[in-house]
Amino acid sequence: MSSNNPTEPIVSGDKADVERSLLGVNTRYIQEGDDVVRHHTQNITQEFLDDLKDSRNASDSAKEGEFMRVASIPVAVHEQWVREGFNLYEATGAEIVKRLSDQNLDGFMATNKRI
């Protein structure tokens, strides 16, 4: 499938690309000389960021149970971290919080509580 619209995903048909398109990640394939480059984009809405900000603000007075929402990390950020050798699923909460802070991605934090 091909498209002239840069916001429309170009999906090769393999399962991983189809799943990414369903998660809001658009995949485009760009010809650069003899190479084909896969380019992922994801729209992060202001509504998404506002929801996280509201969650952070409410976290100060909320009692947490066994589980606590620490952050909401977009798929595109997670995929970048995987390429950099950081596996979100094997990291501790503190490591994730530190990485978000180190990369100035504090807006994806869902709590003000110490992890």
Coordinates of C-alpha atoms in Angstrom, one line a residue:
M1 CA 0.0 0.0 0.0
S2 CA 1.4 3.4 -0.8
S3 CA 0.2 6.9 0.1
N4 CA 1.1 10.5 -0.7
N5 CA -0.2 11.6 2.7
P6 CA 2.7 11.7 5.2
T7 CA 0.3 11.2 8.2
E8 CA -1.2 8.0 6.8
P9 CA 0.6 4.9 7.8
I10 CA 2.3 2.8 5.2
V11 CA 2.0 -0.8 6.4
S12 CA 4.0 -3.6 4.9
G13 CA 1.5 -6.2 5.9
D14 CA 3.7 -7.9 8.5
K15 CA 2.0 -8.3 11.9
A16 CA 4.3 -6.0 13.9
D17 CA 3.6 -3.1 11.5
V18 CA -0.1 -3.7 11.6
E19 CA -0.1 -3.7 15.4
R20 CA 1.9 -0.5 15.5
S21 CA -0.6 1.3 13.3
L22 CA -3.4 0.2 15.7
L23 CA -1.4 1.7 18.6
G24 CA -1.3 5.1 16.9
V25 CA 2.2 4.8 15.5
N26 CA 2.4 5.8 11.9
T27 CA 5.0 3.9 9.9
R28 CA 6.5 5.3 6.6
Y29 CA 9.1 3.7 4.4
I30 CA 11.5 6.3 2.8
Q31 CA 13.9 5.5 0.0
E32 CA 17.3 7.0 0.6
G33 CA 19.6 6.0 -2.2
D34 CA 19.9 2.2 -2.0
D35 CA 18.5 2.1 1.5
V36 CA 15.0 2.0 2.7
V37 CA 14.4 3.7 6.1
R38 CA 11.5 3.0 8.3
H39 CA 10.2 6.2 10.0
H40 CA 7.8 6.0 12.9
T41 CA 5.8 9.0 14.2
Q42 CA 3.1 9.2 16.9
N43 CA 0.8 12.1 17.6
I44 CA 0.9 13.0 21.3
T45 CA -2.2 15.1 21.9
Q46 CA -2.5 17.9 24.4
E47 CA -5.5 16.0 25.9
F48 CA -3.2 13.1 26.7
L49 CA -0.6 15.4 28.4
D50 CA -3.4 17.3 30.3
D51 CA -4.8 13.9 31.6
L52 CA -1.3 13.0 32.9
K53 CA -0.9 16.5 34.5
D54 CA -4.3 16.0 36.2
S55 CA -3.3 12.6 37.4
R56 CA 0.0 14.0 38.8
N57 CA -1.8 16.8 40.6
A58 CA -4.4 14.3 42.1
S59 CA -1.7 11.9 43.1
D60 CA -0.6 14.0 46.1
S61 CA -3.8 13.3 48.0
A62 CA -4.6 9.8 46.6
K63 CA -4.0 6.7 48.6
E64 CA -2.3 4.0 46.5
G65 CA -3.2 0.4 46.7
E66 CA -1.1 -2.5 45.5
F67 CA -0.5 -0.9 42.1
M68 CA 0.2 2.7 41.1
R69 CA 0.2 4.4 37.7
V70 CA 3.7 5.9 37.5
A71 CA 3.8 7.0 33.9
S72 CA 2.2 6.7 30.5
I73 CA 5.0 6.3 27.9
P74 CA 4.0 6.5 24.3
V75 CA 4.9 3.6 22.0
A76 CA 7.2 5.8 19.9
V77 CA 9.3 6.7 23.0
H78 CA 9.4 3.1 24.1
E79 CA 10.6 2.0 20.7
Q80 CA 13.4 4.7 20.8
W81 CA 14.5 3.4 24.2
V82 CA 14.6 -0.2 22.9
R83 CA 16.9 1.0 20.1
E84 CA 19.1 2.6 22.7
G85 CA 19.2 -0.6 24.7
F86 CA 16.8 0.3 27.5
N87 CA 14.1 -2.3 28.0
L88 CA 11.1 -0.7 29.7
Y89 CA 9.7 -4.1 30.8
E90 CA 12.9 -5.1 32.6
A91 CA 13.5 -1.7 34.3
T92 CA 12.5 -0.7 37.8
G93 CA 10.1 2.1 38.4
A94 CA 13.0 4.2 39.7
E95 CA 15.0 3.6 36.5
I96 CA 12.0 4.6 34.3
V97 CA 11.4 7.8 36.3
K98 CA 15.1 8.6 36.1
R99 CA 15.2 8.1 32.3
L100 CA 12.1 10.2 31.9
S101 CA 13.7 13.0 34.0
D102 CA 17.1 12.7 32.3
Q103 CA 15.4 13.1 28.9
N104 CA 13.1 16.0 30.0
L105 CA 10.1 13.8 29.4
D106 CA 8.6 14.5 32.8
G107 CA 5.2 15.3 31.1
F108 CA 4.7 11.6 30.8
M109 CA 4.8 11.1 34.6
A110 CA 1.4 10.2 36.1
T111 CA 2.4 10.8 39.8
N112 CA 4.3 13.2 42.0
K113 CA 5.0 10.4 44.5
R114 CA 8.5 9.2 45.0
I115 CA 9.2 5.8 43.3

